[in-house]
Coordinates of C-alpha atoms and ligand atoms in Angstrom, one line a residue:
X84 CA 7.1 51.3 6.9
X85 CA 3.5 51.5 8.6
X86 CA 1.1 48.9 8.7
X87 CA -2.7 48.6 8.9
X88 CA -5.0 45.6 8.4
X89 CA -8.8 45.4 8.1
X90 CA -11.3 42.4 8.1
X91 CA -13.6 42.8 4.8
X92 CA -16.6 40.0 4.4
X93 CA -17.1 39.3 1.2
X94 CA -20.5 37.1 0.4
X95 CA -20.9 34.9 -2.3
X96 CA -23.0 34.8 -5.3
X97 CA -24.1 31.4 -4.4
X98 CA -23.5 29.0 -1.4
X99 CA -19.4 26.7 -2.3
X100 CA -19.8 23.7 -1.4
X101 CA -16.9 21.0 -1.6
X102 CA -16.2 17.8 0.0
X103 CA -15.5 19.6 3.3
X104 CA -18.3 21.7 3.7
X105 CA -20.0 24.7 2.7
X106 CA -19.0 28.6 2.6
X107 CA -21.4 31.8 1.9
X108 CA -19.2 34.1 3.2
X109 CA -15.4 34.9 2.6
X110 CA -13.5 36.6 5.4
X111 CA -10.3 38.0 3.7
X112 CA -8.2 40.5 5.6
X113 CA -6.8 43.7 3.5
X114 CA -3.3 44.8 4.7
X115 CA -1.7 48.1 3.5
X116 CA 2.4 49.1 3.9
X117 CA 3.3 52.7 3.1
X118 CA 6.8 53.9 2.8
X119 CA 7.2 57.3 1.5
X120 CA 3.9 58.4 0.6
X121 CA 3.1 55.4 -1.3
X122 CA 1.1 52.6 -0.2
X123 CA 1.4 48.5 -1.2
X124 CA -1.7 46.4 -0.7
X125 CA -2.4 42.6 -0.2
X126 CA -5.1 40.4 0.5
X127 CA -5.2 37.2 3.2
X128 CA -7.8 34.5 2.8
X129 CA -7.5 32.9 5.7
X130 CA -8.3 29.0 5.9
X131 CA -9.6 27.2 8.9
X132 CA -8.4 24.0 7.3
X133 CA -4.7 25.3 7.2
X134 CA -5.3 26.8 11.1
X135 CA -6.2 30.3 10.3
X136 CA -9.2 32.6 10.7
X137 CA -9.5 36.6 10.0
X138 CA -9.0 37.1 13.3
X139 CA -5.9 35.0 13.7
X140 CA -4.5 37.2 10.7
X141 CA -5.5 40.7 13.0
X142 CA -3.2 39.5 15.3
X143 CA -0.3 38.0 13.2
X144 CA 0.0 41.1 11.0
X145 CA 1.5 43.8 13.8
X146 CA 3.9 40.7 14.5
X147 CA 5.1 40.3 10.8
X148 CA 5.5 44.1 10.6
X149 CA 8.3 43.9 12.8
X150 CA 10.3 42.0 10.5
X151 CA 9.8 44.7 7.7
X152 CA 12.7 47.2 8.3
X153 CA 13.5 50.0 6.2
X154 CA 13.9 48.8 2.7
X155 CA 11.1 48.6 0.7
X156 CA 12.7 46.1 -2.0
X157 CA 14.3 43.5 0.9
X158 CA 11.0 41.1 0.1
X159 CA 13.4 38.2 0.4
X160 CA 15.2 38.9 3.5
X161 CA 11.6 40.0 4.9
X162 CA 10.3 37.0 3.9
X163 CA 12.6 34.8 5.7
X164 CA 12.4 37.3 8.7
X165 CA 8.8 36.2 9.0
X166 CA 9.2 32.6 8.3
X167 CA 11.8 32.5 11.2
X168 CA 9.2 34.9 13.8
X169 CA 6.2 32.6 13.0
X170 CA 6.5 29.0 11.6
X171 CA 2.4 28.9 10.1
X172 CA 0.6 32.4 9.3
X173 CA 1.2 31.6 5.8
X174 CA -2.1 34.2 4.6
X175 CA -1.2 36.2 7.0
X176 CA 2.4 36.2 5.7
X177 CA 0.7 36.3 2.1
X178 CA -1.1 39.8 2.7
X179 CA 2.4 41.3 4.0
X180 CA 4.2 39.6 1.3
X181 CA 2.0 41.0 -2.1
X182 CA 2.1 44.4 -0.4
X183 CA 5.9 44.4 -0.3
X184 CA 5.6 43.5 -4.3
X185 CA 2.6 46.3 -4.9
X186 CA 5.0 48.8 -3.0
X187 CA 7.9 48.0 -4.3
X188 CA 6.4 48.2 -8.0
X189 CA 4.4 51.2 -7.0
X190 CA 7.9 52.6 -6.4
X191 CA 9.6 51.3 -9.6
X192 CA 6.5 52.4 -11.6
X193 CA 6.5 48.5 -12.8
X194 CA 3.7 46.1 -12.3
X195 CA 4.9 43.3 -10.8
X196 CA 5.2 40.4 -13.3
X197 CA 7.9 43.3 -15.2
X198 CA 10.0 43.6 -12.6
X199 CA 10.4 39.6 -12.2
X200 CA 10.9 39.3 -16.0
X201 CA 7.7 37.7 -16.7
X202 CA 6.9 39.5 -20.0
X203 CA 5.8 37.9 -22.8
X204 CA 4.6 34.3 -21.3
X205 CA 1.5 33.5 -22.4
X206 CA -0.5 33.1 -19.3
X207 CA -2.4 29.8 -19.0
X208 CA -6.2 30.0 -19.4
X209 CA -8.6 29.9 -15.8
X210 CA -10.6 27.1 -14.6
X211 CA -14.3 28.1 -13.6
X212 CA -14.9 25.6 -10.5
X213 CA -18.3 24.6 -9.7
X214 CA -19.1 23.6 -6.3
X215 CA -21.0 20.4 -5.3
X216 CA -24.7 20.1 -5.7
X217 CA -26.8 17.6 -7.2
X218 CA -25.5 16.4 -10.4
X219 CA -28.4 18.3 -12.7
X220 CA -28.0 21.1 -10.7
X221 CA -24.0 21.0 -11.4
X222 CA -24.8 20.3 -14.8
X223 CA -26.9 23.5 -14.9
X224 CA -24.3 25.8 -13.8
X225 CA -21.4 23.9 -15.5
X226 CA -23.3 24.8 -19.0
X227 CA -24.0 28.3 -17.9
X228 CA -20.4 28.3 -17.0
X229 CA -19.0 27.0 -20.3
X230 CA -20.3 30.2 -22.2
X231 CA -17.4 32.2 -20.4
X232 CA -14.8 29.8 -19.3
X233 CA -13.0 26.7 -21.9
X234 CA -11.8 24.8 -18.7
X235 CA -14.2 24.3 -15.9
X236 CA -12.9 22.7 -11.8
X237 CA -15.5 20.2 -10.7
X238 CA -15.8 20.2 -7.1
X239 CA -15.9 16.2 -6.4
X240 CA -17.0 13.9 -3.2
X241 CA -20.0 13.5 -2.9
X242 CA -22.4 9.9 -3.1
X243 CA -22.8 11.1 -6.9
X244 CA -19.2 11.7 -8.0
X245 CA -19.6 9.5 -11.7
X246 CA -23.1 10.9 -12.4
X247 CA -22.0 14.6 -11.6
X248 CA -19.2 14.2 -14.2
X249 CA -21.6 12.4 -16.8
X250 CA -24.2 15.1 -16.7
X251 CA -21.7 17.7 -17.0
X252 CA -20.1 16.1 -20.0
X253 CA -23.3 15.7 -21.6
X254 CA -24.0 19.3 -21.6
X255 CA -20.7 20.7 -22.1
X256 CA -17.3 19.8 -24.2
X257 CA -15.6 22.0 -22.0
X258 CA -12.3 20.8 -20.4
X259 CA -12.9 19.2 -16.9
X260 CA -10.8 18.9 -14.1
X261 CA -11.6 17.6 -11.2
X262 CA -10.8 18.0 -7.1
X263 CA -11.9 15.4 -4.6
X264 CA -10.6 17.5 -2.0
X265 CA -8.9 14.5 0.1
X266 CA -12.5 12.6 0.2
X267 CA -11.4 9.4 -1.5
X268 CA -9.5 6.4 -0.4
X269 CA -7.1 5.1 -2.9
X270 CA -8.7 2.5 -4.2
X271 CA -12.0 4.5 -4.6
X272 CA -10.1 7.1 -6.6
X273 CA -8.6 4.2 -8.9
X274 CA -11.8 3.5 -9.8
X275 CA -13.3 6.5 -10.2
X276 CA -10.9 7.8 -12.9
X277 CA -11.2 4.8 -15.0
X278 CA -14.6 5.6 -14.9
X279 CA -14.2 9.7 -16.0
X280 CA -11.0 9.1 -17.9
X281 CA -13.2 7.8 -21.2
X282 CA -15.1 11.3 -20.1
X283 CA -12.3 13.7 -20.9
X284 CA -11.0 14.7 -17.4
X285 CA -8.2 16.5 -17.7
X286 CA -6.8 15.7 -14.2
X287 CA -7.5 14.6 -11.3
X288 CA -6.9 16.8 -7.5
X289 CA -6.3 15.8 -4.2
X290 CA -7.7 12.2 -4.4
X291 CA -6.8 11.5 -1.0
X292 CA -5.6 12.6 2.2
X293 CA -3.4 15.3 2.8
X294 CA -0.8 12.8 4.5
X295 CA -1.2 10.0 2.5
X296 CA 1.2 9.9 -0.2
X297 CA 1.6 6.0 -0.7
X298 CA -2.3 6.8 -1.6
X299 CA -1.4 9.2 -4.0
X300 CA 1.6 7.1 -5.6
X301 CA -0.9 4.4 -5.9
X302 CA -3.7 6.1 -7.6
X303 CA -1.1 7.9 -10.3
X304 CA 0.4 4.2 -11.2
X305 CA -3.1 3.0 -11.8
X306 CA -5.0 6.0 -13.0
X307 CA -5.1 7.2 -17.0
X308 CA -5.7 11.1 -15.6
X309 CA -2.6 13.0 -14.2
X310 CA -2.8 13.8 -10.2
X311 CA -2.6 16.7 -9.1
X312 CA -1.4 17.2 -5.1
X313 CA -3.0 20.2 -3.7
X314 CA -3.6 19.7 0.0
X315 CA -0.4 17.8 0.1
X316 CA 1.3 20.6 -1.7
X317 CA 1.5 23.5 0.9
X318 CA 4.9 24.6 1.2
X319 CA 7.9 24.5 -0.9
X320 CA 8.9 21.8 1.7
X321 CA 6.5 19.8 0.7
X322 CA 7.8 19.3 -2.9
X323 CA 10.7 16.9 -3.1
X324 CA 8.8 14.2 -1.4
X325 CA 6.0 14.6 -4.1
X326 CA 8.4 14.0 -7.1
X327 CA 7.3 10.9 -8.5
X328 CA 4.9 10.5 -6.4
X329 CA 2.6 13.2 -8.3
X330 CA 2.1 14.6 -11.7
X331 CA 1.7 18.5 -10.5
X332 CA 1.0 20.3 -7.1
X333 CA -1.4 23.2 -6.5
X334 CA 0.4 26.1 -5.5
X335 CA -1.6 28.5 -3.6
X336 CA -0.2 32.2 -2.5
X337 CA -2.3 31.6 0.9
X338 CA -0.8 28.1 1.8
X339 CA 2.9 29.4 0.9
X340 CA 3.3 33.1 2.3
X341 CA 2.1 35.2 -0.9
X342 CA 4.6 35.9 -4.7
X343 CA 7.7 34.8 -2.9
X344 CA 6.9 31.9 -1.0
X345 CA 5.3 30.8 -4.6
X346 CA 8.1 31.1 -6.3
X347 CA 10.2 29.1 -3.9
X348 CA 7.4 26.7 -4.7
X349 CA 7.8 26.8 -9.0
X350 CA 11.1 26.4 -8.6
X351 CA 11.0 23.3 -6.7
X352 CA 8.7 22.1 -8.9
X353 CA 10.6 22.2 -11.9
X354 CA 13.6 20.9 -10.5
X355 CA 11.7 18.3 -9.5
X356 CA 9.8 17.5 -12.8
X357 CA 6.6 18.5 -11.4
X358 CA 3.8 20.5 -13.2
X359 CA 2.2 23.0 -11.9
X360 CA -1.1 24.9 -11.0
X361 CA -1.7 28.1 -9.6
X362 CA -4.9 28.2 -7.4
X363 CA -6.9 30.4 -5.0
X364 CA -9.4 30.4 -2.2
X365 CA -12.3 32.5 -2.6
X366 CA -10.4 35.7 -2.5
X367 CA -10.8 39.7 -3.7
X368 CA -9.1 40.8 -7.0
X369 CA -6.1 41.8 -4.5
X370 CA -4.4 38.2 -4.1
X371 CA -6.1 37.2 -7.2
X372 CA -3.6 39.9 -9.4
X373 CA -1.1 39.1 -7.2
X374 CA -0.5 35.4 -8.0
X375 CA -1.8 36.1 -11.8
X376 CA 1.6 38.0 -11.6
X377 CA 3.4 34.7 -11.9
X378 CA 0.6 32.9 -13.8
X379 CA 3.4 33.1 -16.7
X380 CA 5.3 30.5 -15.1
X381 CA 2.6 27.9 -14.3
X382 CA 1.0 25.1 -16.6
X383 CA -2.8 25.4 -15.4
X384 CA -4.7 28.4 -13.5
X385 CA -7.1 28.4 -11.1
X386 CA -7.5 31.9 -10.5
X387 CA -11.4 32.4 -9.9
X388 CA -11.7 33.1 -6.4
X389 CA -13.0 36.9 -6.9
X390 CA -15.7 35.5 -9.8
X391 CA -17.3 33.8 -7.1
X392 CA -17.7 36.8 -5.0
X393 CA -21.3 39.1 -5.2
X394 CA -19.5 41.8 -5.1
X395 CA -15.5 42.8 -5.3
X396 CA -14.3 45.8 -3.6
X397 CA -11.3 45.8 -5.9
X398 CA -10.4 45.0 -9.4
X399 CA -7.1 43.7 -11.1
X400 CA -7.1 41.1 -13.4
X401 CA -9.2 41.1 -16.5
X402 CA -11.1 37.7 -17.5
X403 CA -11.9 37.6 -21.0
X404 CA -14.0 35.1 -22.8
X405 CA -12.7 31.2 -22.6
X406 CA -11.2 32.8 -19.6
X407 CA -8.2 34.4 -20.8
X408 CA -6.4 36.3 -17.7
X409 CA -5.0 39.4 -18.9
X410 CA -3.0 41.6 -16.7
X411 CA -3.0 45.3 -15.4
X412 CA -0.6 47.3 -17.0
X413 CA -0.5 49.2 -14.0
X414 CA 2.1 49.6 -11.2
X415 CA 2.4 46.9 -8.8
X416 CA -0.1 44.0 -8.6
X417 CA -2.6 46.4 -10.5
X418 CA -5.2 47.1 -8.6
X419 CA -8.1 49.5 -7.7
X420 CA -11.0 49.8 -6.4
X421 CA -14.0 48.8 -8.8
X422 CA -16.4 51.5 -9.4
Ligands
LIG600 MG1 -7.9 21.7 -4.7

């Protein structure tokens, strides 16, 4: 199989700003395999948070496509061939991995959520997210944003956390969710919720720190929203310790390695009792089709990396209103470029 990987810089249609900073610019890195005449493509969307950059993903990929061999349909034994050559890579390991799936159901003239047996699940509706600003300014896009989307993701952590979620409620009955993105401390996130439970909030994400999961034990035994672990959720490692301590985790195909690292990840989940969401980072339609391949399996999607975008290269996944995902019947993850 041959391998080549470009940087693309995607802008965004307005500056994302959550509780760690801001980003006006994605840096995802497109990776193609061809075997045969036929090529597979997947995105990374590298984060500095979880160590990577574009650049570190340049050099990772000629690494990882030493582990590919000859069969185009070994995606498991590839997978674990790259686990065990890099330990953390996981976009990097992401962009291999959803090219192996677009090649191999490029090949089987399948898309991808055929060949894993996914037909027929009703995929769960996206979450719009809207990033931190003032609260009327918040409000202002949240109601704009409630004309498309039924569930919206509001970026929390800021001075103004309760007012943010009261003007938003006031101008929309759309589902909220929100994600504190690790800002709290457990105590401020118990009081918090009891303050936007009586709002509606659907959940709550990532109260606390990654590492501290007494914290987010505490918060779930005192809190009337479910909590969601996202940044403590980052491998399929990660999950037995969260039973119990958790409602859900946020799986991510660029925290886990891509499809199959993710579905390592569902299936802890559920033998664990957890729920689950699918999210993104801000990402192309590439690695947004590829995890809406599994969206079937998942309880809540998050899948609106590419909406943020100004423009997308690609195309894949089709949002309709309320924000229905439907899928590609096309070949692989369903991709191409938009016109
Ligand atoms: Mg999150």
């Amino acid at each position: 199989m041959e391998v080549s990987a470009r940087i693309v810089e995607l802008p965004l249609a307005t500056p994302f700003t959550i509780s760690r900073g801001t980003q006006t610019i994605a840096r995802n890195v497109v990776v193609e395999l061809s075997h045969d005449g036929v090529a597979g493509m997947g995105a990374a969307a590298p984060s500095s948070f979880y160590g990577e950059s574009a650049e570190h993903v340049m050099a990772t990929v000629p690494r990882l496509a030493e582990c590919l061999g000859d069969d185009p349909f070994a995606i498991e034994a590839v997978f674990d061939r790259m686990n065990r050559s890099i330990r953390l890579n996981p976009a990097a390991k992401a962009a291999v991995d959803m090219a192996m799936w677009d090649l191999a159901g490029k090949l089987s003239g399948l898309p991808v959520h055929r060949m894993l047996g996914l037909s027929g699940l009703a995929l769960p509706r996206t979450s719009f997210t809207i990033g931190i600003d003032d609260p009327g300014a918040m409000a202002q896009r949240a109601a704009e944003a409630a004309k498309r989307f039924s569930v919206l993701k509001v970026k929390l952590g800021s001075a103004d956390d309760l007012e943010i979620v009261k003007a938003i409620r006031r101008c929309t009955g759309a589902t909220i969710r929100v994600d504190a993105n690790a800002a709290w401390t457990a105590k401020e996130a118990v009081t918090l919720a009891a303050q936007i439970a009586p709002l509606g909030v659907e959940l709550l994400e990532q109260p606390v720190p990654p590492w501290d999961l007494d914290g987010l034990k505490f918060v779930r035994e005192r809190a009337a929203v479910p909590v969601v672990a996202d940044e403590s959720a980052v491998t399929w490692e990660d999950v037995p310790r969260l039973a119990g301590v958790v409602d859900g985790i946020n799986i991510k195909l660029m925290k886990c390695g891509g499809i199959t690292g993710a579905l390592r990840m569902i299936r802890a989940a559920r033998a664990c009792g957890l729920k689950i969401m699918l999210g993104c980072m801000v990402e192309t339609s590439i690695s947004i089709a590829a995890a809406a391949q599994i969206a079937g399996l998942v309880d809540w999607a998050d899948l609106d990396g590419n909406l943020l975008l100004s423009h997308d290269p690609w195309k894949g996944v089709c949002v309709r209103d309320g924000g229905e995902l439907v899928l590609a019947d096309a070949p692989g993850l369903g991709v191409s470029p938009a016109e």
